[in-house]
Amino acid sequence: MKTLLFGPSGAGKTFLAEAFKKFGVTSIDADTIEGLSSWQDGTGKKVSIPDDAGKDFLDNHSFLWDKAFLKDFLKDYSDIFVMGSAGNISDMFDLFDNVYFLDIPDFVQERRLQHPTRLNPMGNTEYQRMNAVQFADELKELARKNNIDFIGSTIFISAHIPEWMSVFRKLFKEHTITDFFPYASFMFI
């Protein structure tokens, strides 16, 4: 089964991809798939994003996935979890058997974007964080319009056991949700 977990910056996609791998589940952070994504200007030209990308850059460029590339990439997997997001994420939904949205409140997202252990540079500046929160709202609305199940990725995992249990039962045939607790500390703080 091919599953997409998408959400805004700071929702825990990278964390989940790594945690799933620890359980032997084939999962990948889409940001690590060479050739899948790129920043593009309004004409579709690929560009590099500066670390201090501000209003001018972010308002005039989009982070997009290449659907043909992803379709070809997924052919090599019968079961995989892809964690990621892009400005054209809804164009990718039909490539997956399951799609879930990782929901996160704005204040938690902002805090995570500034966390010292965060490796992704997006969120380093105040405008980047504001832009990321705005994009999160757009993704949330997109998920609602497409009747996609929400998974809360907030405060404490114990508050979300019922919704996570249904997902984890599908993910881990040999493990239980309690096996996952040791890896939840960063994501759910």
PDB file of C-alpha atoms in Angstrom:
ATOM      1  CA  MET A   1       0.000   0.000   0.000  1.00  0.00           C
ATOM      2  CA  LYS A   2       1.276   3.446  -0.873  1.00  0.00           C
ATOM      3  CA  THR A   3       0.531   6.108   1.732  1.00  0.00           C
ATOM      4  CA  LEU A   4       1.127   9.841   1.711  1.00  0.00           C
ATOM      5  CA  LEU A   5       1.342  11.807   4.952  1.00  0.00           C
ATOM      6  CA  PHE A   6       1.427  15.492   4.106  1.00  0.00           C
ATOM      7  CA  GLY A   7       1.400  18.593   6.218  1.00  0.00           C
ATOM      8  CA  PRO A   8       3.089  21.928   6.733  1.00  0.00           C
ATOM      9  CA  SER A   9       6.672  22.602   7.742  1.00  0.00           C
ATOM     10  CA  GLY A  10       7.136  21.599  11.361  1.00  0.00           C
ATOM     11  CA  ALA A  11       4.314  19.009  11.418  1.00  0.00           C
ATOM     12  CA  GLY A  12       6.730  16.133  12.009  1.00  0.00           C
ATOM     13  CA  LYS A  13       7.014  14.569   8.560  1.00  0.00           C
ATOM     14  CA  THR A  14      10.776  14.067   8.725  1.00  0.00           C
ATOM     15  CA  PHE A  15      10.474  12.776  12.286  1.00  0.00           C
ATOM     16  CA  LEU A  16       7.807  10.240  11.288  1.00  0.00           C
ATOM     17  CA  ALA A  17       9.761   9.022   8.265  1.00  0.00           C
ATOM     18  CA  GLU A  18      12.752   8.272  10.499  1.00  0.00           C
ATOM     19  CA  ALA A  19      10.635   6.738  13.268  1.00  0.00           C
ATOM     20  CA  PHE A  20       8.852   4.415  10.825  1.00  0.00           C
ATOM     21  CA  LYS A  21      12.216   3.250   9.481  1.00  0.00           C
ATOM     22  CA  LYS A  22      13.195   2.201  13.005  1.00  0.00           C
ATOM     23  CA  PHE A  23      10.277  -0.231  12.866  1.00  0.00           C
ATOM     24  CA  GLY A  24      11.348  -1.586   9.499  1.00  0.00           C
ATOM     25  CA  VAL A  25       8.586   0.250   7.639  1.00  0.00           C
ATOM     26  CA  THR A  26       9.585   1.569   4.232  1.00  0.00           C
ATOM     27  CA  SER A  27       9.203   5.320   4.590  1.00  0.00           C
ATOM     28  CA  ILE A  28      10.870   8.350   3.138  1.00  0.00           C
ATOM     29  CA  ASP A  29      10.986  12.076   3.698  1.00  0.00           C
ATOM     30  CA  ALA A  30      10.128  13.476   0.266  1.00  0.00           C
ATOM     31  CA  ASP A  31      12.752  16.206   0.719  1.00  0.00           C
ATOM     32  CA  THR A  32      15.399  13.465   0.415  1.00  0.00           C
ATOM     33  CA  ILE A  33      14.148  12.123  -2.937  1.00  0.00           C
ATOM     34  CA  GLU A  34      16.637  13.610  -5.376  1.00  0.00           C
ATOM     35  CA  GLY A  35      14.840  15.023  -8.402  1.00  0.00           C
ATOM     36  CA  LEU A  36      11.308  15.042  -6.947  1.00  0.00           C
ATOM     37  CA  SER A  37      10.993  18.644  -5.868  1.00  0.00           C
ATOM     38  CA  SER A  38      12.208  22.055  -6.866  1.00  0.00           C
ATOM     39  CA  TRP A  39      11.560  25.724  -6.316  1.00  0.00           C
ATOM     40  CA  GLN A  40      10.170  27.278  -9.478  1.00  0.00           C
ATOM     41  CA  ASP A  41       9.420  30.783 -10.621  1.00  0.00           C
ATOM     42  CA  GLY A  42       6.157  31.781 -12.307  1.00  0.00           C
ATOM     43  CA  THR A  43       7.363  30.487 -15.676  1.00  0.00           C
ATOM     44  CA  GLY A  44       8.238  27.028 -14.334  1.00  0.00           C
ATOM     45  CA  LYS A  45      11.977  27.665 -14.332  1.00  0.00           C
ATOM     46  CA  LYS A  46      13.786  25.833 -11.528  1.00  0.00           C
ATOM     47  CA  VAL A  47      15.643  28.119  -9.125  1.00  0.00           C
ATOM     48  CA  SER A  48      17.669  27.779  -5.931  1.00  0.00           C
ATOM     49  CA  ILE A  49      16.177  29.098  -2.719  1.00  0.00           C
ATOM     50  CA  PRO A  50      18.381  31.395  -0.656  1.00  0.00           C
ATOM     51  CA  ASP A  51      18.662  30.471   3.044  1.00  0.00           C
ATOM     52  CA  ASP A  52      17.274  33.887   3.959  1.00  0.00           C
ATOM     53  CA  ALA A  53      14.454  33.753   1.391  1.00  0.00           C
ATOM     54  CA  GLY A  54      12.122  36.636   2.112  1.00  0.00           C
ATOM     55  CA  LYS A  55       8.869  38.061   0.904  1.00  0.00           C
ATOM     56  CA  ASP A  56       9.993  38.758  -2.660  1.00  0.00           C
ATOM     57  CA  PHE A  57      11.243  35.213  -3.217  1.00  0.00           C
ATOM     58  CA  LEU A  58       8.479  33.339  -1.375  1.00  0.00           C
ATOM     59  CA  ASP A  59       5.680  35.385  -2.936  1.00  0.00           C
ATOM     60  CA  ASN A  60       7.014  34.783  -6.457  1.00  0.00           C
ATOM     61  CA  HIS A  61       8.154  31.157  -6.345  1.00  0.00           C
ATOM     62  CA  SER A  62       6.566  27.802  -5.572  1.00  0.00           C
ATOM     63  CA  PHE A  63       7.927  24.576  -4.118  1.00  0.00           C
ATOM     64  CA  LEU A  64       6.583  21.860  -6.425  1.00  0.00           C
ATOM     65  CA  TRP A  65       6.819  18.113  -6.958  1.00  0.00           C
ATOM     66  CA  ASP A  66       7.258  16.482 -10.345  1.00  0.00           C
ATOM     67  CA  LYS A  67       4.312  14.078 -10.679  1.00  0.00           C
ATOM     68  CA  ALA A  68       5.838  11.988 -13.491  1.00  0.00           C
ATOM     69  CA  PHE A  69       9.012  11.597 -11.421  1.00  0.00           C
ATOM     70  CA  LEU A  70       7.036  10.549  -8.324  1.00  0.00           C
ATOM     71  CA  LYS A  71       4.917   8.089 -10.301  1.00  0.00           C
ATOM     72  CA  ASP A  72       8.066   6.459 -11.642  1.00  0.00           C
ATOM     73  CA  PHE A  73       9.686   6.467  -8.181  1.00  0.00           C
ATOM     74  CA  LEU A  74       6.667   4.748  -6.595  1.00  0.00           C
ATOM     75  CA  LYS A  75       6.754   1.896  -9.153  1.00  0.00           C
ATOM     76  CA  ASP A  76       9.663   0.398  -7.203  1.00  0.00           C
ATOM     77  CA  TYR A  77       7.564  -0.001  -4.029  1.00  0.00           C
ATOM     78  CA  SER A  78       4.509  -2.072  -3.199  1.00  0.00           C
ATOM     79  CA  ASP A  79       4.402  -0.621   0.335  1.00  0.00           C
ATOM     80  CA  ILE A  80       5.787   2.806   1.176  1.00  0.00           C
ATOM     81  CA  PHE A  81       5.013   5.835   3.290  1.00  0.00           C
ATOM     82  CA  VAL A  82       5.968   9.149   1.730  1.00  0.00           C
ATOM     83  CA  MET A  83       6.092  12.148   4.070  1.00  0.00           C
ATOM     84  CA  GLY A  84       6.165  15.578   2.505  1.00  0.00           C
ATOM     85  CA  SER A  85       4.378  18.503   1.009  1.00  0.00           C
ATOM     86  CA  ALA A  86       4.449  20.828  -1.955  1.00  0.00           C
ATOM     87  CA  GLY A  87       2.420  23.582  -3.537  1.00  0.00           C
ATOM     88  CA  ASN A  88       0.912  21.045  -5.942  1.00  0.00           C
ATOM     89  CA  ILE A  89       0.444  18.241  -3.409  1.00  0.00           C
ATOM     90  CA  SER A  90      -3.175  17.629  -4.411  1.00  0.00           C
ATOM     91  CA  ASP A  91      -1.995  16.652  -7.892  1.00  0.00           C
ATOM     92  CA  MET A  92      -0.218  13.693  -6.235  1.00  0.00           C
ATOM     93  CA  PHE A  93      -3.153  12.265  -4.267  1.00  0.00           C
ATOM     94  CA  ASP A  94      -4.207   9.837  -6.993  1.00  0.00           C
ATOM     95  CA  LEU A  95      -0.782   8.137  -6.863  1.00  0.00           C
ATOM     96  CA  PHE A  96      -1.491   6.883  -3.326  1.00  0.00           C
ATOM     97  CA  ASP A  97      -3.852   4.331  -1.793  1.00  0.00           C
ATOM     98  CA  ASN A  98      -4.106   6.370   1.427  1.00  0.00           C
ATOM     99  CA  VAL A  99      -3.576  10.057   2.135  1.00  0.00           C
ATOM    100  CA  TYR A 100      -3.467  11.649   5.601  1.00  0.00           C
ATOM    101  CA  PHE A 101      -2.981  15.242   6.724  1.00  0.00           C
ATOM    102  CA  LEU A 102      -0.713  15.993   9.689  1.00  0.00           C
ATOM    103  CA  ASP A 103      -2.449  18.826  11.498  1.00  0.00           C
ATOM    104  CA  ILE A 104      -0.596  21.208  13.790  1.00  0.00           C
ATOM    105  CA  PRO A 105      -1.678  24.390  15.591  1.00  0.00           C
ATOM    106  CA  ASP A 106       0.054  27.589  14.485  1.00  0.00           C
ATOM    107  CA  PHE A 107       1.798  28.228  17.795  1.00  0.00           C
ATOM    108  CA  VAL A 108       3.292  24.702  17.857  1.00  0.00           C
ATOM    109  CA  GLN A 109       4.373  25.019  14.246  1.00  0.00           C
ATOM    110  CA  GLU A 110       6.124  28.327  14.905  1.00  0.00           C
ATOM    111  CA  ARG A 111       7.925  26.866  17.921  1.00  0.00           C
ATOM    112  CA  ARG A 112       9.063  23.806  15.964  1.00  0.00           C
ATOM    113  CA  LEU A 113      10.297  25.907  13.050  1.00  0.00           C
ATOM    114  CA  GLN A 114      12.646  27.645  15.485  1.00  0.00           C
ATOM    115  CA  HIS A 115      13.779  24.496  17.297  1.00  0.00           C
ATOM    116  CA  PRO A 116      17.606  24.276  17.400  1.00  0.00           C
ATOM    117  CA  THR A 117      17.603  20.625  16.236  1.00  0.00           C
ATOM    118  CA  ARG A 118      15.635  21.401  13.064  1.00  0.00           C
ATOM    119  CA  LEU A 119      17.733  20.602   9.983  1.00  0.00           C
ATOM    120  CA  ASN A 120      15.498  22.172   7.332  1.00  0.00           C
ATOM    121  CA  PRO A 121      16.387  25.866   6.966  1.00  0.00           C
ATOM    122  CA  MET A 122      12.809  26.891   6.059  1.00  0.00           C
ATOM    123  CA  GLY A 123      11.533  28.843   9.030  1.00  0.00           C
ATOM    124  CA  ASN A 124      14.762  30.589   9.943  1.00  0.00           C
ATOM    125  CA  THR A 125      13.325  34.059   9.405  1.00  0.00           C
ATOM    126  CA  GLU A 126      10.188  35.683  10.747  1.00  0.00           C
ATOM    127  CA  TYR A 127       8.711  36.033   7.245  1.00  0.00           C
ATOM    128  CA  GLN A 128       9.440  32.370   6.468  1.00  0.00           C
ATOM    129  CA  ARG A 129       7.580  31.342   9.626  1.00  0.00           C
ATOM    130  CA  MET A 130       4.639  33.595   8.793  1.00  0.00           C
ATOM    131  CA  ASN A 131       4.587  32.195   5.251  1.00  0.00           C
ATOM    132  CA  ALA A 132       4.751  28.611   6.578  1.00  0.00           C
ATOM    133  CA  VAL A 133       1.783  29.209   8.891  1.00  0.00           C
ATOM    134  CA  GLN A 134      -0.205  30.693   6.010  1.00  0.00           C
ATOM    135  CA  PHE A 135       0.649  27.676   3.839  1.00  0.00           C
ATOM    136  CA  ALA A 136      -0.417  25.388   6.692  1.00  0.00           C
ATOM    137  CA  ASP A 137      -3.858  27.015   6.642  1.00  0.00           C
ATOM    138  CA  GLU A 138      -4.057  26.470   2.880  1.00  0.00           C
ATOM    139  CA  LEU A 139      -3.071  22.811   3.252  1.00  0.00           C
ATOM    140  CA  LYS A 140      -5.628  22.318   6.005  1.00  0.00           C
ATOM    141  CA  GLU A 141      -8.381  23.717   3.784  1.00  0.00           C
ATOM    142  CA  LEU A 142      -7.193  21.525   0.913  1.00  0.00           C
ATOM    143  CA  ALA A 143      -7.381  18.456   3.155  1.00  0.00           C
ATOM    144  CA  ARG A 144     -10.902  19.376   4.273  1.00  0.00           C
ATOM    145  CA  LYS A 145     -12.109  19.912   0.692  1.00  0.00           C
ATOM    146  CA  ASN A 146     -10.707  16.513  -0.295  1.00  0.00           C
ATOM    147  CA  ASN A 147     -12.162  14.718   2.761  1.00  0.00           C
ATOM    148  CA  ILE A 148      -8.714  13.636   3.900  1.00  0.00           C
ATOM    149  CA  ASP A 149      -8.367  12.244   7.402  1.00  0.00           C
ATOM    150  CA  PHE A 150      -6.552  14.543   9.825  1.00  0.00           C
ATOM    151  CA  ILE A 151      -3.937  13.232  12.233  1.00  0.00           C
ATOM    152  CA  GLY A 152      -3.086  15.584  15.075  1.00  0.00           C
ATOM    153  CA  SER A 153       0.643  16.021  15.543  1.00  0.00           C
ATOM    154  CA  THR A 154       0.512  18.121  18.662  1.00  0.00           C
ATOM    155  CA  ILE A 155       1.323  18.362  22.338  1.00  0.00           C
ATOM    156  CA  PHE A 156       1.134  14.784  23.721  1.00  0.00           C
ATOM    157  CA  ILE A 157       0.691  11.567  21.825  1.00  0.00           C
ATOM    158  CA  SER A 158      -1.536  10.208  24.581  1.00  0.00           C
ATOM    159  CA  ALA A 159      -4.173  12.786  23.656  1.00  0.00           C
ATOM    160  CA  HIS A 160      -4.287  11.298  20.159  1.00  0.00           C
ATOM    161  CA  ILE A 161      -4.149   7.588  20.874  1.00  0.00           C
ATOM    162  CA  PRO A 162      -7.560   6.830  19.299  1.00  0.00           C
ATOM    163  CA  GLU A 163      -6.739   8.464  15.960  1.00  0.00           C
ATOM    164  CA  TRP A 164      -3.155   7.181  15.882  1.00  0.00           C
ATOM    165  CA  MET A 165      -4.217   3.638  16.789  1.00  0.00           C
ATOM    166  CA  SER A 166      -6.190   3.249  13.580  1.00  0.00           C
ATOM    167  CA  VAL A 167      -3.231   4.448  11.539  1.00  0.00           C
ATOM    168  CA  PHE A 168      -0.658   2.377  13.425  1.00  0.00           C
ATOM    169  CA  ARG A 169      -2.725  -0.792  13.205  1.00  0.00           C
ATOM    170  CA  LYS A 170      -2.426  -0.464   9.443  1.00  0.00           C
ATOM    171  CA  LEU A 171       1.263   0.416   9.631  1.00  0.00           C
ATOM    172  CA  PHE A 172       2.651  -2.043  12.123  1.00  0.00           C
ATOM    173  CA  LYS A 173       1.444  -5.593  12.169  1.00  0.00           C
ATOM    174  CA  GLU A 174       4.077  -6.620  14.741  1.00  0.00           C
ATOM    175  CA  HIS A 175       4.134  -3.522  16.944  1.00  0.00           C
ATOM    176  CA  THR A 176       1.714  -1.582  19.116  1.00  0.00           C
ATOM    177  CA  ILE A 177       1.329   2.139  19.712  1.00  0.00           C
ATOM    178  CA  THR A 178       3.225   1.812  22.987  1.00  0.00           C
ATOM    179  CA  ASP A 179       6.283   0.713  21.003  1.00  0.00           C
ATOM    180  CA  PHE A 180       6.198   4.118  19.377  1.00  0.00           C
ATOM    181  CA  PHE A 181       6.244   6.182  22.601  1.00  0.00           C
ATOM    182  CA  PRO A 182      10.052   6.349  22.923  1.00  0.00           C
ATOM    183  CA  TYR A 183      10.240   8.172  19.598  1.00  0.00           C
ATOM    184  CA  ALA A 184       7.439  10.617  20.293  1.00  0.00           C
ATOM    185  CA  SER A 185       9.219  13.036  22.617  1.00  0.00           C
ATOM    186  CA  PHE A 186      10.416  15.586  20.043  1.00  0.00           C
ATOM    187  CA  MET A 187       7.484  15.452  17.722  1.00  0.00           C
ATOM    188  CA  PHE A 188       4.841  15.852  20.353  1.00  0.00           C
ATOM    189  CA  ILE A 189       6.439  18.479  22.601  1.00  0.00           C
TER     190      ILE A 189
END
